[in-house]
Every structure is written in C-alpha cells, then in structure tokens.
Amino acid sequence: MEKPHELAQDVCVYPGALGPGVCELIWKKFDADPRKSPMGNGTGLLEVARLPGWEVYQQEILRSLTAIFEDYATRVLDRKERLGPVGDDHYVLVKRDVDSEVDEHWDGADPSRLISVVFFLNQPEDGGEVFFRRQKLLVRPEQGAAIVYPACFTHPHQTRPPKDRDGFYLLTWVRRIEPPTNDPTRSA
C-alpha cells in the first residue's frame, strides 16, 4: 500500500490498498454471483461477510483494512478509540450501472458506525467519483484505492454515476464498541 493522501477534513485516500488483480477477481466474482440483490436504481448489492465462497477475498480485505484503520486512527483521530473488530462483518459489494444515480447521503444513520471505507474495485474513465459537498472534494476512482472518512453528518457524499462502464465498490465501516456496563472507565 502506498502512502496515504490526506485530502480534506479527515478524508484520506489510500492508493494501492488492494492490488489490481484482487480487485478484478472480486468484482468479476460479484458481478457473476446470482445472490446479489437489486437496489432499484440500476445497481446491485451483496453483503459478502461470512458468505461461502468469499473467504479467500475476505482475508485480503482484512489485511488491507487492518493497515488502513491503524494508520487512520493514529493520523486522523490522534488516538486509538475503542473500535469494533476489524473486518469481521459488513463487507458490502456495490455495483453502479452506467448512468445510475445515487442521492447524497451520510453513513451514520447506524450510530455504531464511526469510520467509512470505500474501495474502488475498478476504474471508470468517466464518472464514478465520490463527491463530498461540504468539503468541496471530488475523489476520482483509482482501482485498488480506498477512501476513508468519518461516518457522520459532517461528511455527506454522493457517488457520481459512471458514464463509460459499470462501477464496482467495496464498502465497510469501523464500528464503536460500547464498554460493558460493569466497566469502571465508563462514565455514568
């Protein structure tokens, strides 16, 4: 993995987080998988965590996520928060068909989500960017790169429609762990 680029307000891009060969194997396997569900706007979705047939890919994803989360927690959070287990659930593969629209949203509707990670599995030449309106930041897809950002209302974003070929993305989140109720470090 190459050195990350800090772009703006806690948004980092990690070039080469996944190798191009791994990315291509993942998106081709996903595209052929009959278990993916349509999302209604010309896209498909498949949650692959613990799904039979995906174990080899999950190991590679976990390796990359562990390195990314350790760097991001130190670089951006300036500490290591109590974060959820890295990579044991919620790997979601998403296919964006050519010209499919995705409305602006933020990822914190689930309050356990602290940090979002989006891997670009392929590289449309036209479109497919992730746009952060408040940060005035447009991140172009680069195969194998990962974008990491806070999963909260401060970072609304939109995936722009790919124009020349379908876009494939892998999404996951770092989650907050609540301390046990008998934890003496927990404030009342």
JSON list of C-alpha atoms in Angstrom, two decimals:
[
{"chain": "A", "resi": 1, "resn": "MET", "atom": "CA", "xyz": [0.00, 0.00, 0.00]},
{"chain": "A", "resi": 2, "resn": "GLU", "atom": "CA", "xyz": [1.31, 3.42, -0.94]},
{"chain": "A", "resi": 3, "resn": "LYS", "atom": "CA", "xyz": [1.49, 6.36, 1.45]},
{"chain": "A", "resi": 4, "resn": "PRO", "atom": "CA", "xyz": [-1.99, 7.81, 2.10]},
{"chain": "A", "resi": 5, "resn": "HIS", "atom": "CA", "xyz": [-3.06, 11.23, 0.88]},
{"chain": "A", "resi": 6, "resn": "GLU", "atom": "CA", "xyz": [-4.89, 13.46, 3.34]},
{"chain": "A", "resi": 7, "resn": "LEU", "atom": "CA", "xyz": [-7.26, 15.40, 1.14]},
{"chain": "A", "resi": 8, "resn": "ALA", "atom": "CA", "xyz": [-9.53, 17.50, 3.35]},
{"chain": "A", "resi": 9, "resn": "GLN", "atom": "CA", "xyz": [-11.18, 17.45, 6.77]},
{"chain": "A", "resi": 10, "resn": "ASP", "atom": "CA", "xyz": [-10.43, 13.87, 7.80]},
{"chain": "A", "resi": 11, "resn": "VAL", "atom": "CA", "xyz": [-10.78, 12.38, 4.31]},
{"chain": "A", "resi": 12, "resn": "CYS", "atom": "CA", "xyz": [-7.81, 10.19, 3.34]},
{"chain": "A", "resi": 13, "resn": "VAL", "atom": "CA", "xyz": [-7.16, 8.17, 0.20]},
{"chain": "A", "resi": 14, "resn": "TYR", "atom": "CA", "xyz": [-5.00, 5.06, 0.42]},
{"chain": "A", "resi": 15, "resn": "PRO", "atom": "CA", "xyz": [-3.72, 4.26, -3.10]},
{"chain": "A", "resi": 16, "resn": "GLY", "atom": "CA", "xyz": [-3.00, 0.60, -3.77]},
{"chain": "A", "resi": 17, "resn": "ALA", "atom": "CA", "xyz": [-4.88, -0.60, -0.69]},
{"chain": "A", "resi": 18, "resn": "LEU", "atom": "CA", "xyz": [-5.92, -3.66, -2.72]},
{"chain": "A", "resi": 19, "resn": "GLY", "atom": "CA", "xyz": [-3.94, -4.96, -5.68]},
{"chain": "A", "resi": 20, "resn": "PRO", "atom": "CA", "xyz": [-5.49, -4.64, -9.16]},
{"chain": "A", "resi": 21, "resn": "GLY", "atom": "CA", "xyz": [-5.59, -8.42, -9.63]},
{"chain": "A", "resi": 22, "resn": "VAL", "atom": "CA", "xyz": [-7.50, -8.90, -6.37]},
{"chain": "A", "resi": 23, "resn": "CYS", "atom": "CA", "xyz": [-9.89, -6.06, -7.27]},
{"chain": "A", "resi": 24, "resn": "GLU", "atom": "CA", "xyz": [-10.64, -7.59, -10.65]},
{"chain": "A", "resi": 25, "resn": "LEU", "atom": "CA", "xyz": [-11.22, -11.06, -9.18]},
{"chain": "A", "resi": 26, "resn": "ILE", "atom": "CA", "xyz": [-13.59, -9.59, -6.57]},
{"chain": "A", "resi": 27, "resn": "TRP", "atom": "CA", "xyz": [-15.70, -7.51, -8.94]},
{"chain": "A", "resi": 28, "resn": "LYS", "atom": "CA", "xyz": [-15.94, -10.25, -11.57]},
{"chain": "A", "resi": 29, "resn": "LYS", "atom": "CA", "xyz": [-16.98, -12.82, -8.94]},
{"chain": "A", "resi": 30, "resn": "PHE", "atom": "CA", "xyz": [-19.52, -10.33, -7.56]},
{"chain": "A", "resi": 31, "resn": "ASP", "atom": "CA", "xyz": [-20.91, -9.50, -10.99]},
{"chain": "A", "resi": 32, "resn": "ALA", "atom": "CA", "xyz": [-21.47, -13.22, -11.68]},
{"chain": "A", "resi": 33, "resn": "ASP", "atom": "CA", "xyz": [-22.94, -14.00, -8.23]},
{"chain": "A", "resi": 34, "resn": "PRO", "atom": "CA", "xyz": [-26.71, -14.70, -8.51]},
{"chain": "A", "resi": 35, "resn": "ARG", "atom": "CA", "xyz": [-27.22, -13.82, -4.81]},
{"chain": "A", "resi": 36, "resn": "LYS", "atom": "CA", "xyz": [-26.77, -10.07, -5.32]},
{"chain": "A", "resi": 37, "resn": "SER", "atom": "CA", "xyz": [-29.92, -8.07, -4.79]},
{"chain": "A", "resi": 38, "resn": "PRO", "atom": "CA", "xyz": [-31.04, -5.18, -6.97]},
{"chain": "A", "resi": 39, "resn": "MET", "atom": "CA", "xyz": [-31.26, -1.78, -5.31]},
{"chain": "A", "resi": 40, "resn": "GLY", "atom": "CA", "xyz": [-33.85, -0.27, -7.64]},
{"chain": "A", "resi": 41, "resn": "ASN", "atom": "CA", "xyz": [-31.67, 2.40, -9.25]},
{"chain": "A", "resi": 42, "resn": "GLY", "atom": "CA", "xyz": [-29.69, 0.27, -11.67]},
{"chain": "A", "resi": 43, "resn": "THR", "atom": "CA", "xyz": [-27.35, -1.09, -9.04]},
{"chain": "A", "resi": 44, "resn": "GLY", "atom": "CA", "xyz": [-26.70, -4.37, -7.26]},
{"chain": "A", "resi": 45, "resn": "LEU", "atom": "CA", "xyz": [-25.68, -5.14, -3.70]},
{"chain": "A", "resi": 46, "resn": "LEU", "atom": "CA", "xyz": [-24.22, -8.17, -1.94]},
{"chain": "A", "resi": 47, "resn": "GLU", "atom": "CA", "xyz": [-23.07, -8.46, 1.67]},
{"chain": "A", "resi": 48, "resn": "VAL", "atom": "CA", "xyz": [-20.20, -10.92, 1.49]},
{"chain": "A", "resi": 49, "resn": "ALA", "atom": "CA", "xyz": [-19.08, -11.17, 5.11]},
{"chain": "A", "resi": 50, "resn": "ARG", "atom": "CA", "xyz": [-19.10, -14.82, 6.12]},
{"chain": "A", "resi": 51, "resn": "LEU", "atom": "CA", "xyz": [-20.67, -15.76, 2.77]},
{"chain": "A", "resi": 52, "resn": "PRO", "atom": "CA", "xyz": [-19.45, -19.14, 1.47]},
{"chain": "A", "resi": 53, "resn": "GLY", "atom": "CA", "xyz": [-17.06, -18.78, -1.44]},
{"chain": "A", "resi": 54, "resn": "TRP", "atom": "CA", "xyz": [-15.70, -15.39, -0.37]},
{"chain": "A", "resi": 55, "resn": "GLU", "atom": "CA", "xyz": [-13.26, -16.47, 2.40]},
{"chain": "A", "resi": 56, "resn": "VAL", "atom": "CA", "xyz": [-10.07, -16.01, 0.33]},
{"chain": "A", "resi": 57, "resn": "TYR", "atom": "CA", "xyz": [-11.05, -12.46, -0.62]},
{"chain": "A", "resi": 58, "resn": "GLN", "atom": "CA", "xyz": [-12.06, -11.62, 2.94]},
{"chain": "A", "resi": 59, "resn": "GLN", "atom": "CA", "xyz": [-8.55, -12.44, 4.15]},
{"chain": "A", "resi": 60, "resn": "GLU", "atom": "CA", "xyz": [-7.03, -9.98, 1.67]},
{"chain": "A", "resi": 61, "resn": "ILE", "atom": "CA", "xyz": [-9.62, -7.32, 2.55]},
{"chain": "A", "resi": 62, "resn": "LEU", "atom": "CA", "xyz": [-8.98, -7.83, 6.28]},
{"chain": "A", "resi": 63, "resn": "ARG", "atom": "CA", "xyz": [-5.22, -7.42, 5.80]},
{"chain": "A", "resi": 64, "resn": "SER", "atom": "CA", "xyz": [-5.75, -4.13, 3.98]},
{"chain": "A", "resi": 65, "resn": "LEU", "atom": "CA", "xyz": [-8.39, -2.83, 6.42]},
{"chain": "A", "resi": 66, "resn": "THR", "atom": "CA", "xyz": [-6.20, -3.55, 9.43]},
{"chain": "A", "resi": 67, "resn": "ALA", "atom": "CA", "xyz": [-3.36, -1.44, 7.99]},
{"chain": "A", "resi": 68, "resn": "ILE", "atom": "CA", "xyz": [-5.73, 1.34, 6.95]},
{"chain": "A", "resi": 69, "resn": "PHE", "atom": "CA", "xyz": [-7.55, 1.53, 10.31]},
{"chain": "A", "resi": 70, "resn": "GLU", "atom": "CA", "xyz": [-4.33, 1.57, 12.30]},
{"chain": "A", "resi": 71, "resn": "ASP", "atom": "CA", "xyz": [-2.95, 4.43, 10.19]},
{"chain": "A", "resi": 72, "resn": "TYR", "atom": "CA", "xyz": [-6.20, 6.41, 10.12]},
{"chain": "A", "resi": 73, "resn": "ALA", "atom": "CA", "xyz": [-6.80, 6.11, 13.88]},
{"chain": "A", "resi": 74, "resn": "THR", "atom": "CA", "xyz": [-3.33, 7.47, 14.56]},
{"chain": "A", "resi": 75, "resn": "ARG", "atom": "CA", "xyz": [-3.23, 10.04, 11.76]},
{"chain": "A", "resi": 76, "resn": "VAL", "atom": "CA", "xyz": [-6.73, 11.49, 11.96]},
{"chain": "A", "resi": 77, "resn": "LEU", "atom": "CA", "xyz": [-8.20, 10.51, 15.31]},
{"chain": "A", "resi": 78, "resn": "ASP", "atom": "CA", "xyz": [-4.83, 11.06, 17.02]},
{"chain": "A", "resi": 79, "resn": "ARG", "atom": "CA", "xyz": [-5.62, 8.13, 19.27]},
{"chain": "A", "resi": 80, "resn": "LYS", "atom": "CA", "xyz": [-6.90, 4.61, 19.09]},
{"chain": "A", "resi": 81, "resn": "GLU", "atom": "CA", "xyz": [-10.56, 4.69, 20.08]},
{"chain": "A", "resi": 82, "resn": "ARG", "atom": "CA", "xyz": [-12.46, 1.66, 21.17]},
{"chain": "A", "resi": 83, "resn": "LEU", "atom": "CA", "xyz": [-13.21, 0.47, 17.68]},
{"chain": "A", "resi": 84, "resn": "GLY", "atom": "CA", "xyz": [-15.15, -2.58, 16.63]},
{"chain": "A", "resi": 85, "resn": "PRO", "atom": "CA", "xyz": [-13.49, -5.74, 15.43]},
{"chain": "A", "resi": 86, "resn": "VAL", "atom": "CA", "xyz": [-11.78, -5.00, 12.15]},
{"chain": "A", "resi": 87, "resn": "GLY", "atom": "CA", "xyz": [-13.27, -6.84, 9.25]},
{"chain": "A", "resi": 88, "resn": "ASP", "atom": "CA", "xyz": [-15.47, -9.48, 10.82]},
{"chain": "A", "resi": 89, "resn": "ASP", "atom": "CA", "xyz": [-18.71, -8.25, 9.31]},
{"chain": "A", "resi": 90, "resn": "HIS", "atom": "CA", "xyz": [-20.36, -5.92, 6.85]},
{"chain": "A", "resi": 91, "resn": "TYR", "atom": "CA", "xyz": [-18.33, -6.10, 3.67]},
{"chain": "A", "resi": 92, "resn": "VAL", "atom": "CA", "xyz": [-20.80, -4.84, 1.14]},
{"chain": "A", "resi": 93, "resn": "LEU", "atom": "CA", "xyz": [-20.12, -5.01, -2.59]},
{"chain": "A", "resi": 94, "resn": "VAL", "atom": "CA", "xyz": [-21.98, -2.49, -4.72]},
{"chain": "A", "resi": 95, "resn": "LYS", "atom": "CA", "xyz": [-22.33, -2.27, -8.48]},
{"chain": "A", "resi": 96, "resn": "ARG", "atom": "CA", "xyz": [-23.30, 1.08, -10.00]},
{"chain": "A", "resi": 97, "resn": "ASP", "atom": "CA", "xyz": [-24.61, 0.65, -13.51]},
{"chain": "A", "resi": 98, "resn": "VAL", "atom": "CA", "xyz": [-23.69, 3.19, -16.17]},
{"chain": "A", "resi": 99, "resn": "ASP", "atom": "CA", "xyz": [-25.69, 6.40, -15.57]},
{"chain": "A", "resi": 100, "resn": "SER", "atom": "CA", "xyz": [-27.22, 5.16, -12.28]},
{"chain": "A", "resi": 101, "resn": "GLU", "atom": "CA", "xyz": [-27.91, 8.00, -9.84]},
{"chain": "A", "resi": 102, "resn": "VAL", "atom": "CA", "xyz": [-27.09, 7.84, -6.12]},
{"chain": "A", "resi": 103, "resn": "ASP", "atom": "CA", "xyz": [-28.50, 10.56, -3.89]},
{"chain": "A", "resi": 104, "resn": "GLU", "atom": "CA", "xyz": [-26.36, 12.41, -1.39]},
{"chain": "A", "resi": 105, "resn": "HIS", "atom": "CA", "xyz": [-26.31, 10.69, 1.99]},
{"chain": "A", "resi": 106, "resn": "TRP", "atom": "CA", "xyz": [-24.18, 10.19, 5.08]},
{"chain": "A", "resi": 107, "resn": "ASP", "atom": "CA", "xyz": [-23.24, 6.83, 6.56]},
{"chain": "A", "resi": 108, "resn": "GLY", "atom": "CA", "xyz": [-24.02, 7.49, 10.23]},
{"chain": "A", "resi": 109, "resn": "ALA", "atom": "CA", "xyz": [-27.68, 6.53, 10.19]},
{"chain": "A", "resi": 110, "resn": "ASP", "atom": "CA", "xyz": [-26.40, 3.48, 12.06]},
{"chain": "A", "resi": 111, "resn": "PRO", "atom": "CA", "xyz": [-24.98, 5.18, 15.20]},
{"chain": "A", "resi": 112, "resn": "SER", "atom": "CA", "xyz": [-22.39, 2.43, 15.74]},
{"chain": "A", "resi": 113, "resn": "ARG", "atom": "CA", "xyz": [-20.55, 3.47, 12.55]},
{"chain": "A", "resi": 114, "resn": "LEU", "atom": "CA", "xyz": [-17.52, 5.68, 13.21]},
{"chain": "A", "resi": 115, "resn": "ILE", "atom": "CA", "xyz": [-15.46, 5.47, 10.04]},
{"chain": "A", "resi": 116, "resn": "SER", "atom": "CA", "xyz": [-16.46, 4.59, 6.48]},
{"chain": "A", "resi": 117, "resn": "VAL", "atom": "CA", "xyz": [-14.19, 2.92, 3.93]},
{"chain": "A", "resi": 118, "resn": "VAL", "atom": "CA", "xyz": [-14.89, 2.71, 0.20]},
{"chain": "A", "resi": 119, "resn": "PHE", "atom": "CA", "xyz": [-12.59, 0.66, -2.05]},
{"chain": "A", "resi": 120, "resn": "PHE", "atom": "CA", "xyz": [-12.64, 1.32, -5.80]},
{"chain": "A", "resi": 121, "resn": "LEU", "atom": "CA", "xyz": [-12.61, -2.15, -7.40]},
{"chain": "A", "resi": 122, "resn": "ASN", "atom": "CA", "xyz": [-12.41, -0.83, -10.94]},
{"chain": "A", "resi": 123, "resn": "GLN", "atom": "CA", "xyz": [-11.73, 2.46, -12.63]},
{"chain": "A", "resi": 124, "resn": "PRO", "atom": "CA", "xyz": [-14.33, 4.02, -14.91]},
{"chain": "A", "resi": 125, "resn": "GLU", "atom": "CA", "xyz": [-12.64, 6.58, -17.14]},
{"chain": "A", "resi": 126, "resn": "ASP", "atom": "CA", "xyz": [-15.62, 8.93, -16.93]},
{"chain": "A", "resi": 127, "resn": "GLY", "atom": "CA", "xyz": [-17.69, 9.35, -13.76]},
{"chain": "A", "resi": 128, "resn": "GLY", "atom": "CA", "xyz": [-17.84, 7.10, -10.71]},
{"chain": "A", "resi": 129, "resn": "GLU", "atom": "CA", "xyz": [-16.32, 9.74, -8.42]},
{"chain": "A", "resi": 130, "resn": "VAL", "atom": "CA", "xyz": [-17.24, 10.22, -4.77]},
{"chain": "A", "resi": 131, "resn": "PHE", "atom": "CA", "xyz": [-18.19, 13.85, -4.11]},
{"chain": "A", "resi": 132, "resn": "PHE", "atom": "CA", "xyz": [-18.08, 15.37, -0.61]},
{"chain": "A", "resi": 133, "resn": "ARG", "atom": "CA", "xyz": [-20.19, 18.54, -0.86]},
{"chain": "A", "resi": 134, "resn": "ARG", "atom": "CA", "xyz": [-19.22, 20.18, 2.44]},
{"chain": "A", "resi": 135, "resn": "GLN", "atom": "CA", "xyz": [-15.54, 19.55, 1.87]},
{"chain": "A", "resi": 136, "resn": "LYS", "atom": "CA", "xyz": [-15.82, 20.59, -1.80]},
{"chain": "A", "resi": 137, "resn": "LEU", "atom": "CA", "xyz": [-13.89, 17.44, -2.62]},
{"chain": "A", "resi": 138, "resn": "LEU", "atom": "CA", "xyz": [-14.18, 15.15, -5.63]},
{"chain": "A", "resi": 139, "resn": "VAL", "atom": "CA", "xyz": [-12.31, 11.81, -5.42]},
{"chain": "A", "resi": 140, "resn": "ARG", "atom": "CA", "xyz": [-11.73, 10.11, -8.77]},
{"chain": "A", "resi": 141, "resn": "PRO", "atom": "CA", "xyz": [-11.88, 6.32, -8.86]},
{"chain": "A", "resi": 142, "resn": "GLU", "atom": "CA", "xyz": [-8.50, 4.64, -8.94]},
{"chain": "A", "resi": 143, "resn": "GLN", "atom": "CA", "xyz": [-8.58, 0.84, -8.94]},
{"chain": "A", "resi": 144, "resn": "GLY", "atom": "CA", "xyz": [-7.44, -0.53, -5.58]},
{"chain": "A", "resi": 145, "resn": "ALA", "atom": "CA", "xyz": [-7.58, 2.79, -3.73]},
{"chain": "A", "resi": 146, "resn": "ALA", "atom": "CA", "xyz": [-9.60, 3.19, -0.55]},
{"chain": "A", "resi": 147, "resn": "ILE", "atom": "CA", "xyz": [-11.27, 6.40, 0.67]},
{"chain": "A", "resi": 148, "resn": "VAL", "atom": "CA", "xyz": [-11.60, 6.69, 4.45]},
{"chain": "A", "resi": 149, "resn": "TYR", "atom": "CA", "xyz": [-13.76, 9.33, 6.14]},
{"chain": "A", "resi": 150, "resn": "PRO", "atom": "CA", "xyz": [-15.94, 9.91, 9.22]},
{"chain": "A", "resi": 151, "resn": "ALA", "atom": "CA", "xyz": [-19.32, 8.18, 9.00]},
{"chain": "A", "resi": 152, "resn": "CYS", "atom": "CA", "xyz": [-21.28, 11.17, 10.25]},
{"chain": "A", "resi": 153, "resn": "PHE", "atom": "CA", "xyz": [-23.36, 14.15, 9.17]},
{"chain": "A", "resi": 154, "resn": "THR", "atom": "CA", "xyz": [-20.22, 16.24, 8.64]},
{"chain": "A", "resi": 155, "resn": "HIS", "atom": "CA", "xyz": [-19.36, 14.19, 5.55]},
{"chain": "A", "resi": 156, "resn": "PRO", "atom": "CA", "xyz": [-22.40, 13.91, 3.26]},
{"chain": "A", "resi": 157, "resn": "HIS", "atom": "CA", "xyz": [-21.35, 12.43, -0.05]},
{"chain": "A", "resi": 158, "resn": "GLN", "atom": "CA", "xyz": [-22.62, 11.14, -3.34]},
{"chain": "A", "resi": 159, "resn": "THR", "atom": "CA", "xyz": [-21.26, 8.61, -5.79]},
{"chain": "A", "resi": 160, "resn": "ARG", "atom": "CA", "xyz": [-21.50, 10.17, -9.22]},
{"chain": "A", "resi": 161, "resn": "PRO", "atom": "CA", "xyz": [-22.78, 7.88, -11.97]},
{"chain": "A", "resi": 162, "resn": "PRO", "atom": "CA", "xyz": [-20.16, 6.08, -14.03]},
{"chain": "A", "resi": 163, "resn": "LYS", "atom": "CA", "xyz": [-20.50, 7.03, -17.70]},
{"chain": "A", "resi": 164, "resn": "ASP", "atom": "CA", "xyz": [-18.37, 4.59, -19.69]},
{"chain": "A", "resi": 165, "resn": "ARG", "atom": "CA", "xyz": [-18.58, 1.32, -17.70]},
{"chain": "A", "resi": 166, "resn": "ASP", "atom": "CA", "xyz": [-20.20, -0.03, -14.55]},
{"chain": "A", "resi": 167, "resn": "GLY", "atom": "CA", "xyz": [-18.52, 0.96, -11.28]},
{"chain": "A", "resi": 168, "resn": "PHE", "atom": "CA", "xyz": [-17.73, -1.61, -8.57]},
{"chain": "A", "resi": 169, "resn": "TYR", "atom": "CA", "xyz": [-17.14, -0.64, -4.94]},
{"chain": "A", "resi": 170, "resn": "LEU", "atom": "CA", "xyz": [-16.49, -2.43, -1.65]},
{"chain": "A", "resi": 171, "resn": "LEU", "atom": "CA", "xyz": [-17.91, -0.69, 1.43]},
{"chain": "A", "resi": 172, "resn": "THR", "atom": "CA", "xyz": [-17.27, -1.31, 5.10]},
{"chain": "A", "resi": 173, "resn": "TRP", "atom": "CA", "xyz": [-17.25, 0.55, 8.42]},
{"chain": "A", "resi": 174, "resn": "VAL", "atom": "CA", "xyz": [-15.33, 0.73, 11.66]},
{"chain": "A", "resi": 175, "resn": "ARG", "atom": "CA", "xyz": [-17.84, 0.46, 14.48]},
{"chain": "A", "resi": 176, "resn": "ARG", "atom": "CA", "xyz": [-17.90, 1.79, 18.01]},
{"chain": "A", "resi": 177, "resn": "ILE", "atom": "CA", "xyz": [-17.74, -0.73, 20.81]},
{"chain": "A", "resi": 178, "resn": "GLU", "atom": "CA", "xyz": [-19.66, 0.14, 23.91]},
{"chain": "A", "resi": 179, "resn": "PRO", "atom": "CA", "xyz": [-17.80, -0.80, 27.08]},
{"chain": "A", "resi": 180, "resn": "PRO", "atom": "CA", "xyz": [-19.54, -3.40, 29.24]},
{"chain": "A", "resi": 181, "resn": "THR", "atom": "CA", "xyz": [-21.85, -1.91, 31.85]},
{"chain": "A", "resi": 182, "resn": "ASN", "atom": "CA", "xyz": [-19.52, -3.10, 34.60]},
{"chain": "A", "resi": 183, "resn": "ASP", "atom": "CA", "xyz": [-16.52, -1.29, 33.01]},
{"chain": "A", "resi": 184, "resn": "PRO", "atom": "CA", "xyz": [-15.14, 1.18, 35.63]},
{"chain": "A", "resi": 185, "resn": "THR", "atom": "CA", "xyz": [-13.87, 3.50, 32.84]},
{"chain": "A", "resi": 186, "resn": "ARG", "atom": "CA", "xyz": [-17.40, 4.07, 31.60]},
{"chain": "A", "resi": 187, "resn": "SER", "atom": "CA", "xyz": [-18.91, 7.33, 32.77]},
{"chain": "A", "resi": 188, "resn": "ALA", "atom": "CA", "xyz": [-22.43, 7.34, 34.14]}
]
